[in-house]
Coordinates of C-alpha atoms in Angstrom, one line a residue:
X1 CA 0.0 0.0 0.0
X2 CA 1.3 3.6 -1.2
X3 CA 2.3 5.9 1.7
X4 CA -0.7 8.2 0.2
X5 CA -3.6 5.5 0.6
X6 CA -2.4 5.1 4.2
X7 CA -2.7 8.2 5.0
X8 CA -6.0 8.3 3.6
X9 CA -7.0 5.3 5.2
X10 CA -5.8 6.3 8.7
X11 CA -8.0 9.3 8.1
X12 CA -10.9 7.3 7.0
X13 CA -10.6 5.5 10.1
X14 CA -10.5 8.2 11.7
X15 CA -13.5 10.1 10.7
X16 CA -16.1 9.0 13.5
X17 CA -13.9 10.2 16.5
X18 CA -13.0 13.6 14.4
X19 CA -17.0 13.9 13.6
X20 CA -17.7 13.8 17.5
X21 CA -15.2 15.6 18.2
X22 CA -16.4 18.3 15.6
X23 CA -19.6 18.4 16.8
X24 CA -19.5 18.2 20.4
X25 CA -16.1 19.7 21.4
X26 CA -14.9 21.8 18.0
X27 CA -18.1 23.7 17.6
X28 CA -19.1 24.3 20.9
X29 CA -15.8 26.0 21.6
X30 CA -15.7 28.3 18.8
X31 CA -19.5 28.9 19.4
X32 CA -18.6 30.7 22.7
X33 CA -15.0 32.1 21.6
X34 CA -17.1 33.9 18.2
X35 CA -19.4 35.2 20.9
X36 CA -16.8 37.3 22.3
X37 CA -14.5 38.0 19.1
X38 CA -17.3 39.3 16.6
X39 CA -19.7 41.0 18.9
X40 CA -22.3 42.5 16.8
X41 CA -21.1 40.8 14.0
X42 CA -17.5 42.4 13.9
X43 CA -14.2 41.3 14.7
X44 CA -13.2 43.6 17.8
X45 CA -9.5 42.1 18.4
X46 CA -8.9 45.0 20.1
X47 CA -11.8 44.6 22.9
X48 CA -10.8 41.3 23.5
X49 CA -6.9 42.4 24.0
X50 CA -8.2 45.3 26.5
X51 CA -9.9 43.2 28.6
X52 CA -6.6 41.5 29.9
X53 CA -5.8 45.2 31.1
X54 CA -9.1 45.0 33.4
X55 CA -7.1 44.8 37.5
X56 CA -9.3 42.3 38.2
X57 CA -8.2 39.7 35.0
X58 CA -4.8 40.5 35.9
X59 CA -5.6 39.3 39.4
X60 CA -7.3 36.2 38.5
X61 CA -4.6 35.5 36.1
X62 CA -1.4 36.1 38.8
X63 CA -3.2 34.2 40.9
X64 CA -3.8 31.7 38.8
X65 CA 0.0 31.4 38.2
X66 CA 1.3 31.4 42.7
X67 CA -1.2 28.9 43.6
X68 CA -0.7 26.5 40.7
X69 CA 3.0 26.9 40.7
X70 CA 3.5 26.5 44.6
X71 CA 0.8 23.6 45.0
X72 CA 2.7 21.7 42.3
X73 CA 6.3 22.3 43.9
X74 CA 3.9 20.9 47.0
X75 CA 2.7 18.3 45.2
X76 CA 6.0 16.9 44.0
X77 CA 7.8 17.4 47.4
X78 CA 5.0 15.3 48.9
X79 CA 4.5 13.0 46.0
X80 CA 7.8 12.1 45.1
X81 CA 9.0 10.7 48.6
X82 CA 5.5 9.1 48.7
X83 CA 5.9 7.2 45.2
X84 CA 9.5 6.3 46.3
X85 CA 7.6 4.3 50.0
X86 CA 5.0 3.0 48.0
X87 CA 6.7 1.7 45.2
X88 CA 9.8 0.5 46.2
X89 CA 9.9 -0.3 49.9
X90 CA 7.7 -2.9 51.5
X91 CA 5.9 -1.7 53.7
X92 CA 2.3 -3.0 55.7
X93 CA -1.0 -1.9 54.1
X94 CA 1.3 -0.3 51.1
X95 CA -1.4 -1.5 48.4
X96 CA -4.3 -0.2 50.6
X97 CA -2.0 3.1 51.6
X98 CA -1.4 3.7 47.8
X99 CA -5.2 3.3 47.3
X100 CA -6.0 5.8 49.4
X101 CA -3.9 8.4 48.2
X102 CA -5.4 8.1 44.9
X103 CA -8.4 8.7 45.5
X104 CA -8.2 12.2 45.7
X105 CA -7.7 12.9 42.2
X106 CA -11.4 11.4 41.2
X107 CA -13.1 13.4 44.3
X108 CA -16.1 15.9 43.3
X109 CA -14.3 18.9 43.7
X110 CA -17.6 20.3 45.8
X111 CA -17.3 17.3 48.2
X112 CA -13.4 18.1 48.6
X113 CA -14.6 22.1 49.1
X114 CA -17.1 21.2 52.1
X115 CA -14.8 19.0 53.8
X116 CA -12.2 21.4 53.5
X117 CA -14.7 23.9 55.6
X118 CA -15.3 21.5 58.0
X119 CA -11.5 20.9 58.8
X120 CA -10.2 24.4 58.9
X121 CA -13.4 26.6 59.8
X122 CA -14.1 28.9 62.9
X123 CA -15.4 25.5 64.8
X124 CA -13.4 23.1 63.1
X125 CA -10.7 20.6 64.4
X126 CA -7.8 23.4 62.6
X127 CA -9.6 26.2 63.0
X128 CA -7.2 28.0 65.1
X129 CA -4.8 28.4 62.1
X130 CA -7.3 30.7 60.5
X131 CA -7.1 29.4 57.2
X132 CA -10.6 29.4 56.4
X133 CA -10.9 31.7 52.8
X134 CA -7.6 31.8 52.9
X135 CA -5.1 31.3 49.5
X136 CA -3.5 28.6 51.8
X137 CA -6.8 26.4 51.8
X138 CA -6.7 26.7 48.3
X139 CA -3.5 25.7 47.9
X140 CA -3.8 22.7 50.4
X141 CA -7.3 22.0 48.4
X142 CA -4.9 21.9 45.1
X143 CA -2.4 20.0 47.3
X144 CA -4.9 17.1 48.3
X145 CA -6.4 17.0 44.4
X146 CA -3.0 16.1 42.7
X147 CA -0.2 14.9 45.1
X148 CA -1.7 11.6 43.5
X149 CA -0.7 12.6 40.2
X150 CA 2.5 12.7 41.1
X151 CA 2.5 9.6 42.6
X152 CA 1.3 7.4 40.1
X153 CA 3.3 8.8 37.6
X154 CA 6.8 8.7 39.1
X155 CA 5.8 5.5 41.1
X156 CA 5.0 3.6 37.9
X157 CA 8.4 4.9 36.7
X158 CA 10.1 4.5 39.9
X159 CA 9.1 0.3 40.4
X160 CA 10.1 -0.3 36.7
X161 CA 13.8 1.3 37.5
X162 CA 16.5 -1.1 36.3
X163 CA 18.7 -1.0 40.2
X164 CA 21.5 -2.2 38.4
X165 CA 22.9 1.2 37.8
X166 CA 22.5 2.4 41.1
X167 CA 24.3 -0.9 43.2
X168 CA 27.4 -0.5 40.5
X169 CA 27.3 3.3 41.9
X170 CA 27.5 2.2 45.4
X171 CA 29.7 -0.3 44.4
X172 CA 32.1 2.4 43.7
X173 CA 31.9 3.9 46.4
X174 CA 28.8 6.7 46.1
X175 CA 27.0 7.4 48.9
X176 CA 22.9 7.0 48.9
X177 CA 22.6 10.3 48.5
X178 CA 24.8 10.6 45.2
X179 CA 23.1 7.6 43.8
X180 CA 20.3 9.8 44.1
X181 CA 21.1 12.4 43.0
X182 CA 23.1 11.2 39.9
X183 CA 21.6 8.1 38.9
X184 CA 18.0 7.6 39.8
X185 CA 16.4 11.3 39.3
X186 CA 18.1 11.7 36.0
X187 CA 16.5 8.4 35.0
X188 CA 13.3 10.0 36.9
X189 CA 13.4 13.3 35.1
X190 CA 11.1 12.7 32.1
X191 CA 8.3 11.0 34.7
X192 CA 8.7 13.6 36.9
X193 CA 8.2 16.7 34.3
X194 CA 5.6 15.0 32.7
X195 CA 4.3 15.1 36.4
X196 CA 4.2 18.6 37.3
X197 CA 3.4 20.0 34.1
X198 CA 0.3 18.3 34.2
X199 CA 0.3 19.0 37.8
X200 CA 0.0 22.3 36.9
X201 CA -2.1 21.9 34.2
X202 CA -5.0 20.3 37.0
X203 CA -4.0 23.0 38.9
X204 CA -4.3 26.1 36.7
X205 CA -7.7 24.9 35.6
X206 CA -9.4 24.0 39.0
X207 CA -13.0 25.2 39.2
X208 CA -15.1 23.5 42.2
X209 CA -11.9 24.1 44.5
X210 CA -11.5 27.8 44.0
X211 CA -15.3 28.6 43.8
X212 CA -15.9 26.9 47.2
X213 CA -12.8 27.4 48.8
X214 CA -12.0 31.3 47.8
X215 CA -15.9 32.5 47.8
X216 CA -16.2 36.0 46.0
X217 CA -12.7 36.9 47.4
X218 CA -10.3 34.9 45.4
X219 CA -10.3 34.3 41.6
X220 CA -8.9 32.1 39.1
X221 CA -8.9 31.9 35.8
X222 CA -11.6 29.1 35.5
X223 CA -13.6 31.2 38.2
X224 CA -13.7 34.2 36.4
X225 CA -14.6 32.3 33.4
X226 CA -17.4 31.2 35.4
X227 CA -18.0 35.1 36.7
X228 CA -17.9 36.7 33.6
X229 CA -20.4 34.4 31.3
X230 CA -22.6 33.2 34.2
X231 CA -23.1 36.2 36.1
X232 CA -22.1 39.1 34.2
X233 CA -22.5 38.0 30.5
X234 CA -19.5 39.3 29.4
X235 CA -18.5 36.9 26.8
X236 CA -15.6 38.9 25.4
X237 CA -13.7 38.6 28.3
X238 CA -14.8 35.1 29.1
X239 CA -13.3 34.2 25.4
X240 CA -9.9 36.3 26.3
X241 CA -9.3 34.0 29.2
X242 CA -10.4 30.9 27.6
X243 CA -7.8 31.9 24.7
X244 CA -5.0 32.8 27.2
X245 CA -5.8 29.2 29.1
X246 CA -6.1 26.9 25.4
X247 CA -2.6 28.2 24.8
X248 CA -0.9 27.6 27.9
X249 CA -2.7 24.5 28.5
X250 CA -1.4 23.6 24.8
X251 CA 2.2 24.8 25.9
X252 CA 1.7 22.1 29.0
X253 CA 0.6 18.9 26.8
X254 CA 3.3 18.9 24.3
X255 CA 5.8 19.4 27.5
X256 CA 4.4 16.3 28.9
X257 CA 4.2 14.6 25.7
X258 CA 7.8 15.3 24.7
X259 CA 8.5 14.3 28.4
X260 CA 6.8 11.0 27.7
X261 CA 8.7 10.3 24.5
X262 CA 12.3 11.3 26.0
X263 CA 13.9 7.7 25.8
X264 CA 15.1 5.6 29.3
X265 CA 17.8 3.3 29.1
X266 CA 17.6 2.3 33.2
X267 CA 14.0 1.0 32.6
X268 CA 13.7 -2.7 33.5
X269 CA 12.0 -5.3 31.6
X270 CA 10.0 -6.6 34.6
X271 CA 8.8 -4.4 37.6
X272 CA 11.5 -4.6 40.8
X273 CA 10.1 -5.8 44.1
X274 CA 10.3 -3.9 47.2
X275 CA 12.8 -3.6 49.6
X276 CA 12.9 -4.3 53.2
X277 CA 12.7 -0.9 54.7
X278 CA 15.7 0.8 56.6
X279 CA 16.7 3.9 58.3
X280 CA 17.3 5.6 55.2
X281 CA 13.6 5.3 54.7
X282 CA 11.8 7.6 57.4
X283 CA 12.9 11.0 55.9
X284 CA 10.4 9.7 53.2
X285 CA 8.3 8.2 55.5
X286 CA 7.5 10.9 57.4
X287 CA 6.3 12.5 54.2
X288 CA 4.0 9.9 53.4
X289 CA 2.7 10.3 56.6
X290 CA 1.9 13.9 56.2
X291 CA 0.3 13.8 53.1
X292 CA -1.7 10.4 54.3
X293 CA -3.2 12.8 57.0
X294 CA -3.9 15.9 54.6
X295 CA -5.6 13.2 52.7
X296 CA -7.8 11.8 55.7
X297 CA -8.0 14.4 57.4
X298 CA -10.9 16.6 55.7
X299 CA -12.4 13.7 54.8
X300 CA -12.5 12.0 58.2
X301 CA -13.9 15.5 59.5
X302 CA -17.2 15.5 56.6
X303 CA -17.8 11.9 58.0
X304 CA -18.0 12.7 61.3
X305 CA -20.2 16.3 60.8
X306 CA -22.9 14.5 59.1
X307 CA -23.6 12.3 61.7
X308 CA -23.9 15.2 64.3
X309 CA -27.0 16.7 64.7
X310 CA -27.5 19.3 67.4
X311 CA -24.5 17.8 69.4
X312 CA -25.6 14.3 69.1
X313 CA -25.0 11.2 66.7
X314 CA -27.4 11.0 64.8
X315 CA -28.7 9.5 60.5
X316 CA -31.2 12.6 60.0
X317 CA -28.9 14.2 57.6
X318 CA -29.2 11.0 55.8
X319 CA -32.6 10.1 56.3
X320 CA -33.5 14.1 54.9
X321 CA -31.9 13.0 51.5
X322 CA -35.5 11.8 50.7
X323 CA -36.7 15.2 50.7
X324 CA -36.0 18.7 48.8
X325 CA -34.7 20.6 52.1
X326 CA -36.5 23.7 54.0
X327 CA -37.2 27.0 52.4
X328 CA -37.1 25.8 48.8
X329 CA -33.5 24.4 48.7
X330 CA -34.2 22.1 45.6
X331 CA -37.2 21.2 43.6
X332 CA -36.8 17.6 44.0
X333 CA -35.4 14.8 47.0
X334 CA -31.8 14.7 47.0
X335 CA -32.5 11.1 46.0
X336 CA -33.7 11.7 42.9
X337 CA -30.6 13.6 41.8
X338 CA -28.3 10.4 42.9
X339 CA -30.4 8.7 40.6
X340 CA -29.8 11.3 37.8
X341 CA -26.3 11.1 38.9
X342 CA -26.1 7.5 38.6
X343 CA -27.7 7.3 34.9
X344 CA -26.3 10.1 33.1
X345 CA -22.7 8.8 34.5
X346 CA -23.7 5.3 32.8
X347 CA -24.1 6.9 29.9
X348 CA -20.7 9.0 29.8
X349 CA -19.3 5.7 30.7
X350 CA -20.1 4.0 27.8
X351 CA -20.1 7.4 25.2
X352 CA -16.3 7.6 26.5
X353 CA -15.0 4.2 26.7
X354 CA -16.0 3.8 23.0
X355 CA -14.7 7.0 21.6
X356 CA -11.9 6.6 23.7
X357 CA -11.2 2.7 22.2
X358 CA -11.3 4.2 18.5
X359 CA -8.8 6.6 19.7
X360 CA -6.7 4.9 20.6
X361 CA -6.5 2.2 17.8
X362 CA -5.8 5.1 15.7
X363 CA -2.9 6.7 17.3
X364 CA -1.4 2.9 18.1
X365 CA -1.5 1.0 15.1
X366 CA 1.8 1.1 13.4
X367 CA 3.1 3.6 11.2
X368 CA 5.8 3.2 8.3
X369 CA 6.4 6.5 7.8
X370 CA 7.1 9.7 9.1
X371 CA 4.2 11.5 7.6
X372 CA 2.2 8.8 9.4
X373 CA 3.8 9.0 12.6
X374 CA 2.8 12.5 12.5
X375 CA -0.2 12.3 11.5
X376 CA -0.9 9.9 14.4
X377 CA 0.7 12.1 16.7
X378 CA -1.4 15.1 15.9
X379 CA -4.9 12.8 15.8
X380 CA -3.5 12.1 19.7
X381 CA -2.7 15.6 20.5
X382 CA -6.4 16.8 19.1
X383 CA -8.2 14.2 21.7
X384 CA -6.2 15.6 24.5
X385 CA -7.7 19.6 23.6
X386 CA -10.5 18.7 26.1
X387 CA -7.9 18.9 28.9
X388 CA -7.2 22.2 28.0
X389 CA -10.4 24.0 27.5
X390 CA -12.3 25.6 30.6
X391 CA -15.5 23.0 31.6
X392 CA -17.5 26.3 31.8
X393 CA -16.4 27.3 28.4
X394 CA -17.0 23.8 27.0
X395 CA -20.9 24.1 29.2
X396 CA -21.8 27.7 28.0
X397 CA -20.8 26.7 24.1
X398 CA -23.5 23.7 24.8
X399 CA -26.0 26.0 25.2
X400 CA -25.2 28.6 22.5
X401 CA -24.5 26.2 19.6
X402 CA -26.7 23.1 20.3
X403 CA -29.5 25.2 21.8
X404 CA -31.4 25.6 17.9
X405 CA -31.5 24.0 14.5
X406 CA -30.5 21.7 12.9
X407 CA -28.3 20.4 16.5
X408 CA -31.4 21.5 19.1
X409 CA -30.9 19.4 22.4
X410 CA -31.3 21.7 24.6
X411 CA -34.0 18.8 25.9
X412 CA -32.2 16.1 25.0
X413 CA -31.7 13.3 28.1
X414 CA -27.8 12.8 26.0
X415 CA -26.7 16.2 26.4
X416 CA -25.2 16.4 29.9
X417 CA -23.4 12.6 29.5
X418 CA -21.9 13.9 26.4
X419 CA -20.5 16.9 27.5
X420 CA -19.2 14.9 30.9
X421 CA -17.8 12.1 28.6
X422 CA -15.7 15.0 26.7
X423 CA -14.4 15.7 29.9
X424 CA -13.6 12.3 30.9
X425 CA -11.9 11.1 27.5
X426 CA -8.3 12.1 28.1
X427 CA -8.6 10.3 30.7
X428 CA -9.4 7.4 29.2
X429 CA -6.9 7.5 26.2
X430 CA -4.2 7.8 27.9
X431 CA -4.8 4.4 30.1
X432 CA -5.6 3.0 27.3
X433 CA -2.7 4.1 24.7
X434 CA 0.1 2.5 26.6
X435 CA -1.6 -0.9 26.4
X436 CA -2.6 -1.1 23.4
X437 CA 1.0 0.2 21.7
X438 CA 2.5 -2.6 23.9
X439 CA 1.2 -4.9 21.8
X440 CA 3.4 -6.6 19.3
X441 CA 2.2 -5.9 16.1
X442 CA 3.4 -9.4 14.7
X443 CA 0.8 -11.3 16.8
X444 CA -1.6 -9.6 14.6
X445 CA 0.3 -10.1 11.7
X446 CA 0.5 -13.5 12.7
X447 CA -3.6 -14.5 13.2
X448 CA -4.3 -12.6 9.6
X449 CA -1.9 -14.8 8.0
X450 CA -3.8 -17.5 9.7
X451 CA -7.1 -16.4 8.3
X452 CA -8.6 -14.4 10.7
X453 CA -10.8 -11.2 10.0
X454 CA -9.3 -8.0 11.7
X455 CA -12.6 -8.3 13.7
X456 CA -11.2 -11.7 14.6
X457 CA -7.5 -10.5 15.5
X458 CA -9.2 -7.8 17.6
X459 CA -11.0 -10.2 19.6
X460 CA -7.5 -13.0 20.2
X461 CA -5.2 -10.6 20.1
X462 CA -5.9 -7.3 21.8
X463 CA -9.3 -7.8 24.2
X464 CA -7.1 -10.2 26.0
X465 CA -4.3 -7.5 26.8
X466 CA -6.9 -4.1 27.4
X467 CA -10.1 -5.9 29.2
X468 CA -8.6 -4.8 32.5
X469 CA -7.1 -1.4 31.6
X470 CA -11.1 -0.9 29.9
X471 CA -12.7 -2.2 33.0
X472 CA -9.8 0.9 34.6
X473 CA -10.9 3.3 32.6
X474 CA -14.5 2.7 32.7
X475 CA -14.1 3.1 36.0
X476 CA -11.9 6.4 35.4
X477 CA -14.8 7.9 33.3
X478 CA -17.4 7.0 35.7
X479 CA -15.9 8.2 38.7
X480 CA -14.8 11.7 36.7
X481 CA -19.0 11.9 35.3
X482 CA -20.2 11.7 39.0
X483 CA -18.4 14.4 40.1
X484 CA -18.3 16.8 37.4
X485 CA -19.2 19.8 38.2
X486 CA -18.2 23.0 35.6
X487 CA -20.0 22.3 32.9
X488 CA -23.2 20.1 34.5
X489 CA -23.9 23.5 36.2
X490 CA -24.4 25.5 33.1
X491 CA -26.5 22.4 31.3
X492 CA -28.7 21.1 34.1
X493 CA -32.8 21.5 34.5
X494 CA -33.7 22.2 37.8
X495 CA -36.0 19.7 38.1
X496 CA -33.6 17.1 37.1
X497 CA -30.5 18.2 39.1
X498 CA -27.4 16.1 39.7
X499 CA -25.7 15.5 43.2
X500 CA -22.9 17.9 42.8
X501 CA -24.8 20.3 41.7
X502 CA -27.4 19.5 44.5
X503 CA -24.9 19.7 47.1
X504 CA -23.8 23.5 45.6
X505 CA -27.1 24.5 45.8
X506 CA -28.2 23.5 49.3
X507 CA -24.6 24.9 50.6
X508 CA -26.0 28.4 49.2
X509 CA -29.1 28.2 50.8
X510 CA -29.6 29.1 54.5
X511 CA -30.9 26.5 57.7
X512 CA -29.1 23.8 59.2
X513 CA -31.2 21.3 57.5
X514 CA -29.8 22.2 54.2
X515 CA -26.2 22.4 55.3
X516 CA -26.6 18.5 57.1
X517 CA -28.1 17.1 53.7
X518 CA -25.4 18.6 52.0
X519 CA -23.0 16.8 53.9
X520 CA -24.8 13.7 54.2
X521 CA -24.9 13.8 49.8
X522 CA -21.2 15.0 50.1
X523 CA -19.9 11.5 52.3
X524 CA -22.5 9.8 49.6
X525 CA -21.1 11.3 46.6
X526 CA -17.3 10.4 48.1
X527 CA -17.9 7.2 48.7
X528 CA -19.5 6.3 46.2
X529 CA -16.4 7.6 43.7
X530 CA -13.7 6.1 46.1
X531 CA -15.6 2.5 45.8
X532 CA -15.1 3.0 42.6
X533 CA -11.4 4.1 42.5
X534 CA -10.6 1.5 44.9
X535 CA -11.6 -1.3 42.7
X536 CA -9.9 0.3 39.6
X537 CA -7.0 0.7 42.1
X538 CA -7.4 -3.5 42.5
X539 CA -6.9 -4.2 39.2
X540 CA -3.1 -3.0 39.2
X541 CA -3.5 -1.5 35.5
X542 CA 0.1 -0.1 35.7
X543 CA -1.2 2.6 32.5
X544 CA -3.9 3.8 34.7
X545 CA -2.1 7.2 35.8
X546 CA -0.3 8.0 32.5
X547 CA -0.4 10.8 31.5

């Protein structure tokens, strides 16, 4: 086959992914950015370039860049010594330990929000640090949401280290600490910048975290995208940010991409076991510790406030869930919206896991040339946009561009599950890219030439390798649909609310009935997305992390 018809059939095979993207991602997008570049019909270039003069964008934007940048030199202090116990040193209850610490990253960002309150409020267990609406929460709130990140990521790396390398350097007479430092971080480096850049990435485009965590007094870039089309209708400036965050966001991806591409000769065929632990060990021990407690902590704290009631233990909070709350908190039981929860995450479940499969058979199958390879790597970079584009960006284009003919579904039940599957499909590429390119291509090569169909190959060949990395990454997408929370809140009916946006809503409203059903949903909307990560956490997908 000429290099020309495989190009054009790697685009043909393409065309279904690029078509929903298109449609759901492409055109929403550019619906909201046209809103604020031609206003009144009219490019006004200008008007979009004064509004990042406004004090207050400059605000949102510089502090956009402290917090981000000091909760991802956070992250990685805490991360890295964490990966290092977890990975490489036996320890007791490491598999449940490392569990537990990843969590975090699929959390609804609201639930993470209230139990941050709880911790460090007036009449909370830290409340004598006064951190409450503090830049500090926020960063700790950033802090708790990615440390995980980091860990999976540089663990991964870190338990697939050849040690070779470092016992000839201690051979020769290095100390631990020069191993260290010349041996195993180098061999770390391109794990740990693919780390923190999209560290930083989760980070600079944090929504739930900021809004419940800074109030009306601190602003981010994602907040103020919020602020300006929600409340204030000021589109231009909401596209001027979004434009500022696609680039940099952009910048981030192809760092961690060229990151993930850097080549690693100390990589070992097999994964190491762990050591016996020593003395060395408690430095990073100690910093496992204190990120295990910044992870329990708030969360230990949310259990425990929704079963008091007036002083005393008590299940109202729960047993309230069956109804709207006092003084018109919701329209409907709190019940009802798990139940809306539950469905409309099936259904991003299974939008995402297929568009995410035909994704990544693209961008794996093997290429002869380079115009291929490049071709392939730009069809991977275009599925990873979604990372990059605000949630309340990607909600408010829903509703301007699918809102009339010929697209109207504005009343369509698929609207919110597509928009939370966008959201959920980097995700699920990028567990499922690794697997399926570490399949050797001759095994497929090898059941054609015995006769089988490529349906046939697909079925001997590859569902054996990816069924646990898709059960991951089902698991992935339905976790990240539960507790999405940017762009539900711009598409979501009133009268068929989901949980996250429930628990918003009853937070905002006054009487203590309200605020104990929105902790009792918040420990029911946790738990339920930690079951979930737990068991994706028990299938030891090593891909499930990659970034």
């Amino acid at each position: 086959m000429t290099t020309t018809r495989r190009l054009v059939a790697l685009a043909a095979t393409a065309v279904i992914p690029l078509a929903v993207l298109g449609v759901f991602f492409v055109l929403p997008v550019s619906g909201m950015l046209s809103e604020g570049f031609w206003p009144d019909g009219h490019l006004d270039i200008g008007g979009v370039v004064d509004v990042l003069t406004r004090p207050e964008i400059q605000r949102a934007v510089w502090f956009t860049v402290w917090t981000s940048t000091v909760a991802t030199l956070l992250a990685c202090a805490l991360g890295l010594p964490a990966a290092y116990v977890l990975h490489r040193v036996a320890i007791p209850g490491r598999i449940w330990i490392r569990a537990i610490l990843v969590v975090p990253f699929v959390l609804p960002t609201v639930v993470v929000g209230v139990a941050f309150e709880i911790l460090i409020g007036d009449g909370g267990p830290l409340g004598f640090l006064h951190l409450d609406g503090s830049p500090d929460a926020i960063v700790a709130g950033l802090v708790f949401f990615n440390a995980s990140v980091v860990i999976r990521v540089v663990g991964g790396a870190w338990e697939s280290l050849d040690p070779r390398p470092g016992e000839a350097a201690a051979a020769l007479g290095a100390s631990p600490r020069q191993v260290l430092r010349d041996v195993t971080l180098p061999a770390l480096r391109p794990a740990i910048v693919s780390a923190a850049t999209v560290v930083f990435l989760f980070c600079a485009t944090a929504f739930g975290i900021v809004l419940t965590l800074g109030g009306l007094r601190y602003s981010s870039v994602e907040t103020q995208i919020y602020l300006l089309t929600a409340d204030l209708l000021d589109l231009q400036g909401a596209a001027a940010l979004s434009v500022l965050q696609l680039l940099v966001v952009t910048a981030l991806l192809l760092a961690a991409a060229r990151a993930r591409r850097t080549p690693d000769a100390t990589v070992s065929r097999s994964q190491v076991r762990p050591r016996r632990m020593t003395r060395r060990d408690l430095p990073a021990l100690a910093a496992t510790l204190v990120l295990l407690l910044l992870v329990v902590g708030p969360i230990a704290s949310l259990v425990v406030e929704s079963l008091r009631v007036d002083g005393a233990w008590s299940l109202a909070n729960y047993r309230a869930l069956q109804t709207p709350g006092s003084h018109q908190a919701l329209l409907v039981p709190v019940t009802e919206a798990v139940a809306n929860s539950l469905r409309i995450a099936v259904d991003a479940t299974w939008m995402s896991l297929l568009l995410g499969l035909s994704v990544a058979v693209v961008v794996t199958r093997r290429s002869r040339t380079r115009s291929e390879r490049r071709l392939r790597g730009v069809f991977d970079g275009l599925f990873m946009l979604p990372l990059g584009v605000s949630a309340v960006t990607l909600g408010f284009g829903f509703l301007i561009t699918l809102g009339q003919p010929p697209l109207d579904l504005r009343d369509s039940p698929l609207l919110i599950p597509v928009a939370q599957a966008l959201v959920a499909l980097p995700l699920v590429v990028r567990v499922l890219v690794p697997v399926l390119a570490g399949i050797d291509d001759r095994l497929r090569q090898a059941a054609a030439t015995l006769g089988a169909s490529p349906a046939r190959a697909l079925l001997v060949v590859d569902l054996p390798a990816i069924w646990k990395p898709l059960l991951a990454a089902a698991g992935f997408a339905f976790a990240c649909s539960l507790g999405e929370f940017g762009a539900t809140s711009f598409l979501v009916r009133d009268d068929r609310p989901t949980l996250p946006v429930v628990i918003f809503r009853l937070i905002g409203h006054p009487g203590d009935l309200n605020y104990g059903m929105a902790l009792a949903g918040s420990v029911v909307l946790g738990a339920t997305t930690a079951t979930v990560m737990l068991l994706v956490e028990r299938l030891r997908v090593p891909s499930v992390g990659t970034f």
